[in-house]
Each structure stands twice: as structure tokens, then as C-alpha cells.
Tab-separated table of C-alpha atoms in Angstrom:
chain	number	residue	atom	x	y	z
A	1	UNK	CA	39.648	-47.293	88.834
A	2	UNK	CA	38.629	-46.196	85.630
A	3	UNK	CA	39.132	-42.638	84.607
A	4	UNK	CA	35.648	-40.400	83.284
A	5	UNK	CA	35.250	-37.535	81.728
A	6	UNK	CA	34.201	-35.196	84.106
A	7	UNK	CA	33.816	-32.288	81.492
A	8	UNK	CA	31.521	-34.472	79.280
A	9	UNK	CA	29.545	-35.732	81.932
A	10	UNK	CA	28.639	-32.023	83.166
A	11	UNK	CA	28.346	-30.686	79.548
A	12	UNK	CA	25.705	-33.277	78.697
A	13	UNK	CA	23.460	-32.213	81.693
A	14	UNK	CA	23.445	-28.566	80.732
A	15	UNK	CA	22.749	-29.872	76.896
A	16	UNK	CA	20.383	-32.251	78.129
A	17	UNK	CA	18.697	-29.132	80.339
A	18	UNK	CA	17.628	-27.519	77.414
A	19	UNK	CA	15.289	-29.433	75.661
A	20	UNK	CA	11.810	-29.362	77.203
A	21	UNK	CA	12.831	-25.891	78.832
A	22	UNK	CA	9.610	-24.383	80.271
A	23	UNK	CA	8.952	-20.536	80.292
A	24	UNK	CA	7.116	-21.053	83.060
A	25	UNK	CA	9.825	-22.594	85.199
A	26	UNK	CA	11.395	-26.327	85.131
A	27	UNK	CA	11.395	-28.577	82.151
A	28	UNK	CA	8.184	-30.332	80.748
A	29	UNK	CA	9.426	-33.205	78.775
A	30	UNK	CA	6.343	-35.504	79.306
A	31	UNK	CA	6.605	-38.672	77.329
A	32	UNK	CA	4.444	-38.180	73.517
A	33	UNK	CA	6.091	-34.407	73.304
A	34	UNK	CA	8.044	-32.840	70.538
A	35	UNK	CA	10.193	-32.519	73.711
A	36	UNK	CA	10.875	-35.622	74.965
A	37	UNK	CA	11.199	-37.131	71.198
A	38	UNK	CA	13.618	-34.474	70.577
A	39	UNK	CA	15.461	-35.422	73.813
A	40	UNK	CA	15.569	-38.968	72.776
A	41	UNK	CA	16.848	-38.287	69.851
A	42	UNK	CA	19.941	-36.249	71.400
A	43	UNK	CA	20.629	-39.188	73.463
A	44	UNK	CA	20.843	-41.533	69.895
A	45	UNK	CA	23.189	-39.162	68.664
A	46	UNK	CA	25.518	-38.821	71.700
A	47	UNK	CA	25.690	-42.712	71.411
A	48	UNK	CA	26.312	-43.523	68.583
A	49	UNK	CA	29.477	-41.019	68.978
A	50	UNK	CA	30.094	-42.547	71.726
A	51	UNK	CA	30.351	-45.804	69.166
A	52	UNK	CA	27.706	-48.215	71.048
A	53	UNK	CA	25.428	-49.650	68.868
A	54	UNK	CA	21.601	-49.079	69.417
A	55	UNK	CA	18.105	-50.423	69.454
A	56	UNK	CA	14.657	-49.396	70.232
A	57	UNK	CA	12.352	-52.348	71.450
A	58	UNK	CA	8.520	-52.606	70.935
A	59	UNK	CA	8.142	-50.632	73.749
A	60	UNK	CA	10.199	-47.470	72.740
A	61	UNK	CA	12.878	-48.355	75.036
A	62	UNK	CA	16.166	-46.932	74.094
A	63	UNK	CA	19.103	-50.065	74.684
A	64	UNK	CA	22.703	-48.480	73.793
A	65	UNK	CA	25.473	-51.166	73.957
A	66	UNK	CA	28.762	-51.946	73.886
A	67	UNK	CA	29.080	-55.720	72.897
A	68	UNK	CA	30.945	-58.026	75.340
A	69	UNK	CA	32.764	-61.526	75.045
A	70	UNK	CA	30.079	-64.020	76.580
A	71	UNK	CA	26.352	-63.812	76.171
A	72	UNK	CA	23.937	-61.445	78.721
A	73	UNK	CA	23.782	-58.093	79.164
A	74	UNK	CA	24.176	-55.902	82.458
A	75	UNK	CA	22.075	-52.839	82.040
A	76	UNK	CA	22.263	-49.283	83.844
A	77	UNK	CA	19.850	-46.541	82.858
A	78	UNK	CA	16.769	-44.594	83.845
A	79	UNK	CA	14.384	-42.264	81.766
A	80	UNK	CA	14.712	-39.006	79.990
A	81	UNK	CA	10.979	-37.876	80.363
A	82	UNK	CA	9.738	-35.184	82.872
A	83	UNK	CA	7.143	-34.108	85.102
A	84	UNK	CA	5.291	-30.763	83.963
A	85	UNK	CA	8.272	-28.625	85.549
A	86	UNK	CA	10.200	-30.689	86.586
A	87	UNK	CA	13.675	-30.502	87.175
A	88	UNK	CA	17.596	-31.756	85.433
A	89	UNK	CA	18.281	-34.796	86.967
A	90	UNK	CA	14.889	-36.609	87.991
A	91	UNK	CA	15.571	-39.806	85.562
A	92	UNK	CA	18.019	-37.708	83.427
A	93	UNK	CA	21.015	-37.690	85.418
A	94	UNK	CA	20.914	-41.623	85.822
A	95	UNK	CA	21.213	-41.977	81.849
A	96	UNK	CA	23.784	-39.837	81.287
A	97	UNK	CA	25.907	-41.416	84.551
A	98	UNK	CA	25.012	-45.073	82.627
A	99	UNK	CA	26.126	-43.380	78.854
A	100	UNK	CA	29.473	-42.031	80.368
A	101	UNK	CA	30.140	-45.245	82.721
A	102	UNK	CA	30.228	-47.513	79.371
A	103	UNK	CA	31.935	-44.630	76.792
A	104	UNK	CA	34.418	-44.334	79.318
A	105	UNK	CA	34.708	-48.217	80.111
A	106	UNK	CA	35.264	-48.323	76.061
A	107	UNK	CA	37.809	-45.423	75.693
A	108	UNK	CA	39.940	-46.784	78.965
A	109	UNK	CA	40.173	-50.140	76.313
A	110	UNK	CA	38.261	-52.313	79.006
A	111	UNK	CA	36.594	-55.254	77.391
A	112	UNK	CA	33.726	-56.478	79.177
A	113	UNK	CA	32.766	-59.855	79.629
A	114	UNK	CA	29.256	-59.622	79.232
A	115	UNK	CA	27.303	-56.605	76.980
A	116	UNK	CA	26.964	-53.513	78.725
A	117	UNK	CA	23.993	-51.621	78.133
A	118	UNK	CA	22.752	-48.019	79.063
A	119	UNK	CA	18.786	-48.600	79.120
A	120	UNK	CA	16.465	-45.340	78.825
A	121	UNK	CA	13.212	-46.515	79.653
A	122	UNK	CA	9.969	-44.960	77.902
A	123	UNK	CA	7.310	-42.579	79.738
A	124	UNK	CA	7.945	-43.489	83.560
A	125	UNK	CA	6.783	-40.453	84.763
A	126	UNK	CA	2.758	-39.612	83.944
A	127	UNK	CA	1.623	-38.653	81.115
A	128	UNK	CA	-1.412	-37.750	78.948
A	129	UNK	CA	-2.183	-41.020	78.581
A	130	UNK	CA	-2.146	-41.920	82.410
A	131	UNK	CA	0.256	-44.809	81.415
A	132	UNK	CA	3.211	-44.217	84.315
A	133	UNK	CA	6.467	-46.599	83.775
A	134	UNK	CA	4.978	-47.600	80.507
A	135	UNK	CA	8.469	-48.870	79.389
A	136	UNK	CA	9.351	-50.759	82.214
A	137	UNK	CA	5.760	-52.308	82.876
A	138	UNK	CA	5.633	-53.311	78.871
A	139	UNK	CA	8.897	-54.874	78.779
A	140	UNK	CA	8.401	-56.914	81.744
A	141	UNK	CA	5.446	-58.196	80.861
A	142	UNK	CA	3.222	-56.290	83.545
A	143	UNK	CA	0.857	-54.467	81.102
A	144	UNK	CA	0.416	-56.411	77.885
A	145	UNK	CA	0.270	-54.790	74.551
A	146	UNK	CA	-3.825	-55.820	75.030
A	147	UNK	CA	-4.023	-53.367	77.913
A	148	UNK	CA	-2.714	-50.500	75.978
A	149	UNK	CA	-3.598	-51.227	72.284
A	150	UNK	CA	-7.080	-48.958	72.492
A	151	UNK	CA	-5.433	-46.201	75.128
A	152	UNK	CA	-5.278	-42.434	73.760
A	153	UNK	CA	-5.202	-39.162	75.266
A	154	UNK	CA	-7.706	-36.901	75.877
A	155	UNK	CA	-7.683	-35.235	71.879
A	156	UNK	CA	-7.753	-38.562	70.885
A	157	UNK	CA	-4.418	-39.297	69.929
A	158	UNK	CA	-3.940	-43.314	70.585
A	159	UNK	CA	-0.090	-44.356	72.492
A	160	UNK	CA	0.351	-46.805	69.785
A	161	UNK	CA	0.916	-43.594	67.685
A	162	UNK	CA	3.250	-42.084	70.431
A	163	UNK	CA	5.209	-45.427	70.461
A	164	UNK	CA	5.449	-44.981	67.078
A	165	UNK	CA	6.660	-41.506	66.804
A	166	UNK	CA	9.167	-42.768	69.845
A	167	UNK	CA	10.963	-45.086	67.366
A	168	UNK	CA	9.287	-48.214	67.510
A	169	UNK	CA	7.597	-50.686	65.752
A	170	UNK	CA	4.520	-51.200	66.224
A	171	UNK	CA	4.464	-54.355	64.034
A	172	UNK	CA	7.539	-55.954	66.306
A	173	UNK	CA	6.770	-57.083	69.789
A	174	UNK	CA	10.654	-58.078	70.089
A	175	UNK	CA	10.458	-57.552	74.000
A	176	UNK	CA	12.771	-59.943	76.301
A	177	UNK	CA	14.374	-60.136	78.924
A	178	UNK	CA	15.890	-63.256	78.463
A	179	UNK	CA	19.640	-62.237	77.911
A	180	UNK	CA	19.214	-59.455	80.528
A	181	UNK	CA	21.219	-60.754	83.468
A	182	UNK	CA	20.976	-57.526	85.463
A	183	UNK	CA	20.014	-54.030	85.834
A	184	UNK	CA	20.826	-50.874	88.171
A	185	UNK	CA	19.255	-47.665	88.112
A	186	UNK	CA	21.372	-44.410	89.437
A	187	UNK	CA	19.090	-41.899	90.409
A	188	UNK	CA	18.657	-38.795	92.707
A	189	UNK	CA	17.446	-39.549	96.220
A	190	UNK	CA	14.453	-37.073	95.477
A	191	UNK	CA	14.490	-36.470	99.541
A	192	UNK	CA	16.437	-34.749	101.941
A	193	UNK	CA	17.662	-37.955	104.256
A	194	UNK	CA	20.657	-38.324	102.564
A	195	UNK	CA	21.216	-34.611	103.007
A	196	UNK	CA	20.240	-34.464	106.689
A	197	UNK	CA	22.751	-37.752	107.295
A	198	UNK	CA	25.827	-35.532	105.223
A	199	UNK	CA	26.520	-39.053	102.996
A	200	UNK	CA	26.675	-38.776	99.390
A	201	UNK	CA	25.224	-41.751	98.495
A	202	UNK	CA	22.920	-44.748	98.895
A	203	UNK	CA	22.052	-48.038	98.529
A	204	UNK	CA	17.840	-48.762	97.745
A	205	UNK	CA	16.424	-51.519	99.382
A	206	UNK	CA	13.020	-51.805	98.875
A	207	UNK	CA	11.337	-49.874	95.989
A	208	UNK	CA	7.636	-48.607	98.210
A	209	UNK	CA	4.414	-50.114	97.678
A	210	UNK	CA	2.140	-48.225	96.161
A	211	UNK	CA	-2.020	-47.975	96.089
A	212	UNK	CA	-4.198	-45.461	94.620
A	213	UNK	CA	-7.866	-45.324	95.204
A	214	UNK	CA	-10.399	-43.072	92.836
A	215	UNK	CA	-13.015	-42.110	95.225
A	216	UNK	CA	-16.201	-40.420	94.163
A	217	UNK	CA	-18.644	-38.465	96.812
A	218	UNK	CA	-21.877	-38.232	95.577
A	219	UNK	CA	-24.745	-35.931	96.897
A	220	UNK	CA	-27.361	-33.661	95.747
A	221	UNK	CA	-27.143	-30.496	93.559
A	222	UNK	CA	-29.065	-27.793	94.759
A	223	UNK	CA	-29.507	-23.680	94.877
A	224	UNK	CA	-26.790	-22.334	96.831
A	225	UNK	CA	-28.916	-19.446	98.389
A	226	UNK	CA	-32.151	-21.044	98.808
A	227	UNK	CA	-30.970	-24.237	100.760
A	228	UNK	CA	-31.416	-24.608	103.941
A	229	UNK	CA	-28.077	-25.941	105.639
A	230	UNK	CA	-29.312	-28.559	107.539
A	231	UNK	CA	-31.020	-29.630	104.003
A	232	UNK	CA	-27.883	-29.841	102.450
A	233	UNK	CA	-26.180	-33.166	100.721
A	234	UNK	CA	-22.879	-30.803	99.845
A	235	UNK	CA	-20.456	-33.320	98.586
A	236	UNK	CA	-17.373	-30.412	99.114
A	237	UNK	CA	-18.403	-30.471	102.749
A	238	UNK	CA	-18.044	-34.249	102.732
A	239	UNK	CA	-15.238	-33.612	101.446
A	240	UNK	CA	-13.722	-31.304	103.661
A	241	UNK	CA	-14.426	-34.053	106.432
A	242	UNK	CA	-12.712	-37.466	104.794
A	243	UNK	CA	-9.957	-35.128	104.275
A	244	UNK	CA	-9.687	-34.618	107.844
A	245	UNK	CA	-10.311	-37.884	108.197
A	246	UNK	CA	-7.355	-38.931	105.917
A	247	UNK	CA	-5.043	-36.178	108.169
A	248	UNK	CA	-5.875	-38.610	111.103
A	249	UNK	CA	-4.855	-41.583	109.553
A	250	UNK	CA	-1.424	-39.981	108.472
A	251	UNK	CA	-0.775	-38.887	112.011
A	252	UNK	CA	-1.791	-42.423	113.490
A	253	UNK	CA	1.234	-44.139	111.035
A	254	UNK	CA	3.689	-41.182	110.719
A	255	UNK	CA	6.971	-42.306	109.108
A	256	UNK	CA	5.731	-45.796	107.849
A	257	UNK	CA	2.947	-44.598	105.640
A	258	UNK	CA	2.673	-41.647	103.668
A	259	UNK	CA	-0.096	-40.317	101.646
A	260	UNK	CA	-1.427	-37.707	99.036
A	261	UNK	CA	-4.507	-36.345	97.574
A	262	UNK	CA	-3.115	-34.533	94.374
A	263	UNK	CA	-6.085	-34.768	92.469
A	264	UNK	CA	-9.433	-33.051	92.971
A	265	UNK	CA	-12.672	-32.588	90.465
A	266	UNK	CA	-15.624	-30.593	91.639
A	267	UNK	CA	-18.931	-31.285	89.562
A	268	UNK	CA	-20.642	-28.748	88.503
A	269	UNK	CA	-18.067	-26.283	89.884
A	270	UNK	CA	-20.347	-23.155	89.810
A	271	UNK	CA	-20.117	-20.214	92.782
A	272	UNK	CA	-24.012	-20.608	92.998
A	273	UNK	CA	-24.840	-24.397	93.371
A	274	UNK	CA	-24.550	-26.395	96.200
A	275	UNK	CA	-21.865	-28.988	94.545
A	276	UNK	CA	-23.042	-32.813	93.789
A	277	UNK	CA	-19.982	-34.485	92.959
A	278	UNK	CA	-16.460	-34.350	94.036
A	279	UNK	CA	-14.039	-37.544	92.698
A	280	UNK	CA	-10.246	-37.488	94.367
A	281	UNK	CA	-7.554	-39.792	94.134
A	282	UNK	CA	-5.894	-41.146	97.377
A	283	UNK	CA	-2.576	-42.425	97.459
A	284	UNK	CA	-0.600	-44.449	99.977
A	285	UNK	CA	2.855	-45.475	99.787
A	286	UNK	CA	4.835	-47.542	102.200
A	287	UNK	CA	7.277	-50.170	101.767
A	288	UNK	CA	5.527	-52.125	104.265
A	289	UNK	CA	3.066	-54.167	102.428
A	290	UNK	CA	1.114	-55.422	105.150
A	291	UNK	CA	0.800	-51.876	107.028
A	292	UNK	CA	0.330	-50.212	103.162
A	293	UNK	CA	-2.847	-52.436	102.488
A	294	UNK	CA	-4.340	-52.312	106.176
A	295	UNK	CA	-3.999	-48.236	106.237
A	296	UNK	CA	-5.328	-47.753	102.325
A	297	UNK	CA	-8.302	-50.476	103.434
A	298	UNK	CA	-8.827	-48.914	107.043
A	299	UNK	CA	-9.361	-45.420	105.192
A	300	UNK	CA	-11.869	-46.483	102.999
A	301	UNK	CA	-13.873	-48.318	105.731
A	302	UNK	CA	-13.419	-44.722	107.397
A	303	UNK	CA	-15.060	-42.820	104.387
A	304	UNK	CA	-17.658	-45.608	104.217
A	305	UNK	CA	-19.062	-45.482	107.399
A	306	UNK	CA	-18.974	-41.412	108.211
A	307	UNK	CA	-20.956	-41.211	104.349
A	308	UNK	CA	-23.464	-43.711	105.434
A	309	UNK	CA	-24.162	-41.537	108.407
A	310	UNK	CA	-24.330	-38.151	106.252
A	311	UNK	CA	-26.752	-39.513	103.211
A	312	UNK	CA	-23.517	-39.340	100.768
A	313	UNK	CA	-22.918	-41.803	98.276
A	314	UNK	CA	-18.942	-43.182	98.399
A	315	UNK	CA	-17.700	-45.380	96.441
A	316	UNK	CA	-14.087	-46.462	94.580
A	317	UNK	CA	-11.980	-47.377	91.961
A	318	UNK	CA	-8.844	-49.030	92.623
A	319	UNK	CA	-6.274	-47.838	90.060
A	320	UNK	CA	-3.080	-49.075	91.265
A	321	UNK	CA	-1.935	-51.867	93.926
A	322	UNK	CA	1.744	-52.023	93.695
A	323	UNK	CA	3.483	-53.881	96.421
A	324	UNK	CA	6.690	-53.085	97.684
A	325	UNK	CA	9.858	-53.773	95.567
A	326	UNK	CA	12.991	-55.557	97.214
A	327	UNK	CA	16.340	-55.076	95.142
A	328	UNK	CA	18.632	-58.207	94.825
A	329	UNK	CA	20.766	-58.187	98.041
A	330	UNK	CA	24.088	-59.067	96.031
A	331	UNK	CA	23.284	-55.939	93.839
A	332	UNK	CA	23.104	-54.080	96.909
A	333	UNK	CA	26.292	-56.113	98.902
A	334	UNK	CA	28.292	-55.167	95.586
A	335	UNK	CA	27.058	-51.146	95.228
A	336	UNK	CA	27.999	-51.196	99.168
A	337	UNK	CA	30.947	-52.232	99.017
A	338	UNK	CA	32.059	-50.051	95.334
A	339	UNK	CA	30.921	-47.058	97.970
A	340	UNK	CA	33.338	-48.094	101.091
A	341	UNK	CA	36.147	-48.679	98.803
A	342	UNK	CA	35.484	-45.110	97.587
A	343	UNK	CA	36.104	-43.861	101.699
A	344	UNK	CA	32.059	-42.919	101.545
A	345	UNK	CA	29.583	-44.717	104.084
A	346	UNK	CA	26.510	-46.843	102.117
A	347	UNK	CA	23.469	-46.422	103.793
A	348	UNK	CA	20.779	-48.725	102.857
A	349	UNK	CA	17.671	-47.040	102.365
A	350	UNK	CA	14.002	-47.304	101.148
A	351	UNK	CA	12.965	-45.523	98.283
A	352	UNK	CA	9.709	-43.878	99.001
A	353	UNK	CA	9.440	-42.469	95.376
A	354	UNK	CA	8.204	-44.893	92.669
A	355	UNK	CA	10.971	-46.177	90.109
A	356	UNK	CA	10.930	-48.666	86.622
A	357	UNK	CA	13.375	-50.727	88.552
A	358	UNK	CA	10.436	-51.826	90.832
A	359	UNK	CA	9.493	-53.378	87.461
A	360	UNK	CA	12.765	-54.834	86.171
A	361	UNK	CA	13.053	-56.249	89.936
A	362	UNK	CA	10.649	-58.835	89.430
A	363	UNK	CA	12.226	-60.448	86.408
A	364	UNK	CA	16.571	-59.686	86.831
A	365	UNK	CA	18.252	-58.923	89.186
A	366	UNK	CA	17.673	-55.105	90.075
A	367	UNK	CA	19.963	-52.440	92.064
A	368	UNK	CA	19.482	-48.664	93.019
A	369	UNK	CA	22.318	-46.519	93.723
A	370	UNK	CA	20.515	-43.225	95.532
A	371	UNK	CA	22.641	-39.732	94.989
A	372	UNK	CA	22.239	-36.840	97.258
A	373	UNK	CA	19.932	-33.635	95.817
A	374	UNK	CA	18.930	-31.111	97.519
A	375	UNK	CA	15.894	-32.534	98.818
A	376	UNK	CA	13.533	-31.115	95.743
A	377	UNK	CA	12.563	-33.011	93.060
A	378	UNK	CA	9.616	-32.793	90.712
A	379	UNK	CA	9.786	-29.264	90.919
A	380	UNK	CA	12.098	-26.721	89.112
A	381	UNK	CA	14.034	-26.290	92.110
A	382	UNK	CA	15.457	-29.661	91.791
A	383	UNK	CA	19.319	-29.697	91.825
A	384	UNK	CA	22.364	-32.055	92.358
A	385	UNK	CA	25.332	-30.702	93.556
A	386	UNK	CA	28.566	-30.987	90.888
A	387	UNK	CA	31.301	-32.890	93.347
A	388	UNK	CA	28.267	-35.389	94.569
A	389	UNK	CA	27.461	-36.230	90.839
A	390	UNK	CA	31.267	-36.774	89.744
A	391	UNK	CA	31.393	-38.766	93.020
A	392	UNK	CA	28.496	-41.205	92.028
A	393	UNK	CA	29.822	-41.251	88.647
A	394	UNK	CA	33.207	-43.077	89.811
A	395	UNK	CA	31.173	-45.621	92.068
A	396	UNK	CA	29.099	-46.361	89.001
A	397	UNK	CA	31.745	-46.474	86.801
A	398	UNK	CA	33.590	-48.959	89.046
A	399	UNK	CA	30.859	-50.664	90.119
A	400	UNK	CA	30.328	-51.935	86.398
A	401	UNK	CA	33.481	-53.393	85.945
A	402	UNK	CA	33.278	-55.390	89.185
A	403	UNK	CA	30.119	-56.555	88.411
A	404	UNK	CA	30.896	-57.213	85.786
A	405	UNK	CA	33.843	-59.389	86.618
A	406	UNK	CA	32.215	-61.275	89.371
A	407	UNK	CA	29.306	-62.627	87.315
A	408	UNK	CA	31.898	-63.902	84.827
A	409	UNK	CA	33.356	-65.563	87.635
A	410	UNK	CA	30.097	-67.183	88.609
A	411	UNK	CA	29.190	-68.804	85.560
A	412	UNK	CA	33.338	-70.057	85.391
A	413	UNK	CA	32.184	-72.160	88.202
């Protein structure tokens, strides 16, 4: 067992707190911000104290590492960007578990026998320029530079600019995977099960599937005191309905699909006119991918066929199909057993909550290691109690080491 600094570990998330601080509540540390650069560059400077040497790929993703004595590189990280008041340890507390698992690997005198890297990955959250897991999905080849080369926000500002102010070239593709022979991501459960079950920890699965549908309801502006109600084409009302409509399919698949409509624009939004346009986003997550796909297809057909009846105009835009996720099952065997040799049960769990190691999982091998919150996340109430994060921090720590051992192993044979 390898001994961490409990003290630094804690200190760091309070320093760490800070930056994006939000008078309103939370922290907004969306990726593109004077924020989150400022955050990123706190993280440089507590690694390079910590004396790892460090990069920052194509894609702006931060790679801190401590060299080892055969080629490939075992990676641990998360992100440092935030929802709009969010909370401390969404992303955050995962890359300051993987900075103080390696700094305290190197001050115990362990030499590894591959590299050990702490990874930060760029903008995973969303952002201004609706580019989610932009770090993950670039380096892994998922969304090509093509995809994102004309993208800007809304005052114009293009991501290649953002990328740039992030700390990396724009002129250097250097992104590979090719020496990467692993990564795990510790992060906050973000729900309550491990709370309800009393375990501390646990081991991910299956990332969720995830699908998004923008859906437009078209139907006829009009005076709101002069038209007759049965006259009406109100696309709010037609609303109102697929919404119920969208309840009914959540009851019918309770606890293997869940779904949200977060997003709602009313056209021309005025208290006297009898609204023409209303565009929502549906989303459905499951880490069933035949269930996710027949429940996100059944809806539409749904919407279809009650707007046919009702003379308004449906249609959609698919904006995201992302099947379900599985993490390698010897990352998983290896986190489960780190966790029983710690006395702690390792319950193996679906995350329902989208991650960048649903990305890395399709090109290395990927783990999760879940910690127990309080059941909040993405909200300023978000919090991780003390003796559950030193807890996670020892697995993780020792974890590393014996992964780090038994791949050397494997390629001895």
C-alpha cells in the first residue's frame, strides 16, 4: 500500500473550488472561459511541482506524466470543466485523485513499468459551442478536426480559437492513441444508489447509450383573442400533449429507460399570439441498446401519428445516437478486486450519466471506478463526503501499481 497525502489531496479541492466560483451559486467553469483556462492552468502548475512532465495534444488535452521503464502509458484522469453551477467534484475530483495517485507513486520511490499519466480531458461537459466530450471524441478519432474546423459560438467566436487559447496547436494534429495501453476514469457516482446500498464505491460496467432527438411542432400563428378554439393550430397545446405522451412512455419502461426534455423554444413567444412553433430536444438514455433505440423510435412514431391527426407539422433532427459503452472486464476484475482487498464490497454498476471514457472505451482498454456523493450532481449542492474520497484515493492509488504490474507481466510472457 502506498501512502498519500491526505492533506494535499483535500487542499487541492478547496483550491480547485475557487476558480469558476459563481455568485449565483455553484461553479461555472464551462470549457472556452477565463475560468476554466485559468483552472487549467492551476492544474499545469501543481504538476509540474509535482515534477511530471507535461503536454497538451491537438485537442487541448492536458497529459501529465511520470516516465516509466518499458514503452505505453496507463492513463487516469477526467475533466476540469463545469456545468453552469455546477458543483466540486463532477470531473474535478477524478483529476486531482489521478494527480495525487502518480505524485505520490513518485515520492513513495515506486518506479513504474510503463508511463503513468494523469489525463484531463478538454470540454466534456456542454458548452457554447454545443461540442460535449470534445476532448475525448477528438482524440479518438470520433469527430474529426473536419467536423469542428468551421464550429463557433453564438458571438461568433470559432473553437479553433478556444483550442487555441486552451494550449494547443492548432497547426499540430499530434493525436494518438497508439502508446496508450489503458485508461480509468475515477469519478462521482452522480446518483444516490451507491448511497441507498451504504458502499463506498463502484465498479462501471456499461457507460449508457445515449439519443437525442430535435423535434420541431409546427402550426399556425394567429390572434390570441380573436381565435376561435376549435380554429386553433396552437403548437404549445401540441405540445402540452407529446409531453404527456412522452410521461407514458417513461412509465411503460421505468428503470431501463430514462428520459428528459431540458430544452424548450417557443416561437414567437408573445402573451397575445396563438404560438406557431415550439422545437424541444428529447433525450433517452439506457444502457440497453436495443430497448434505447426501440423506446426513442416508438416515441417519435407516437408524436407522428397524434400530429397527423391534429393538422401539426412534426418533424426531427437526430443530434446524437450514442450506444451503450462496455468497460474492459479485466479493468473492472482488477478495480474489484483493489476494492475487496480494501474490506469494501464492489458493486458493478451502470453508469446512467454520460462520461469521455465511453470514448476512450472504444479504442484502449477503459475502467470506471464510481465514488459515493450525495446523490446531487450538476447542481451546487453537489458534495463528496471527506473519509469516502480518501477511501477511493487508496483504491486508486493501489490499483495503479497493480495494474501496473500485471500488464508488465503480460507482455513478459
Amino acid at each position: 500500500m502506498s501512502e498519500i497525502s491526505s492533506q494535499r489531496l483535500l487542499s487541492r479541492i478547496e483550491q480547485l473550488r475557487v476558480i469558476g466560483e459563481d455568485p449565483q451559486g455553484g461553479i461555472t467553469r464551462p470549457f472556452g472561459s477565463t475560468a476554466e483556462i485559468d483552472a487549467r492552468q492551476w492544474f499545469v502548475s501543481e504538476a509540474q511541482q509535482a515534477g511530471l512532465s507535461l503536454h497538451v495534444d491537438a485537442a487541448g488535452n492536458i497529459w501529465a506524466r511520470y516516465p516509466g521503464k518499458r514503452p505505453g502509458v496507463l492513463a487516469v484522469g477526467s475533466h476540469l470543466d463545469t456545468v453552469p453551477h455546477g458543483g466540486a467534484y463532477d470531473g474535478a475530483l477524478g483529476v486531482l485523485m489521478a494527480l495525487e495517485a502518480i505524485q505520490s507513486l513518485k515520492e513513495s520511490g515506486y518506479a513504474p513499468e510503463h508511463t503513468l499519466a494523469v489525463l484531463v480531458f478538454t470540454g466534456e461537459e456542454p458548452n457554447a459551442f454545443r461540442l460535449s466530450t470534445l476532448g475525448s471524441r477528438l482524440l479518438t478519432g470520433v469527430l474529426s478536426w473536419e467536423d469542428i474546423v468551421s464550429v463557433t459560438d453564438d458571438e461568433g467566436r470559432p473553437v479553433m480559437k478556444a483550442l487555441e487559447d486552451a494550449g494547443a496547436s492548432p497547426d499540430a494534429y499530434d493525436l494518438s492513441l497508439d502508446d496508450v495501453r489503458g485508461f480509468v476514469e475515477p469519478h462521482i457516482e452522480q446518483g444516490p444508489r451507491l448511497q441507498d446500498s451504504g458502499e463506498v464505491l463502484g465498479v462501471v460496467s456499461t457507460i449508457t447509450g445515449i439519443i437525442r432527438h430535435a423535434v420541431t411542432l409546427v402550426g399556425e400563428q394567429n390572434h390570441a383573442g380573436t381565435t376561435p378554439w376549435a380554429l386553433r393550430r396552437d403548437s404549445v397545446q401540441a405540445f402540452a400533449q407529446v409531453m404527456m405522451i412522452f410521461q407514458q412512455w417513461l412509465a411503460r419502461y421505468a428503470g431501463r429507460v430514462t428520459g428528459t426534455v431540458g430544452f424548450v423554444d417557443v416561437y414567437p413567444n408573445a402573451v397575445n399570439i396563438v404560438p406557431s412553433r415550439v422545437e424541444f430536444i428529447v433525450e433517452w438514455r439506457s444502457p440497453d441498446l436495443d430497448l434505447l433505440q426501440q423506446v426513442a423510435q416508438g416515441y417519435w412514431e407516437a408524436v407522428e401519428a397524434w400530429s397527423r391527426t391534429h393538422q401539426i407539422t412534426a418533424s426531427r433532427h437526430v443530434i446524437l445516437n450514442q450506444p451503450p459503452s462496455p468497460m474492459d472486464q479485466s479493468v473492472q476484475t482488477l478495480l474489484a478486486e483493489t476494492i475487496a482487498h480494501h474490506g469494501m464490497a464492489a458493486p458493478v454498476m451502470a453508469s446512467w450519466a454520460g462520461h469521455d471514457a465511453a470514448h476512450m472505451a472504444r479504442r484502449v482498454p477503459t475502467g470506471m471506478l464510481f465514488i459515493r456523493n450525495n446523490g446531487k450532481s450538476h447542481c451546487p449542492d453537489e458534495d463528496c463526503a471527506q473519509d469516502d474520497i480518501l477511501a477511493a484515493q487508496q483504491v486508486l492509488t493501489d490499483f495503479l501499481v497493480q495494474w501496473d504490474e500485471t500488464l508488465a507481466k503480460e507482455g513478459i510472457r
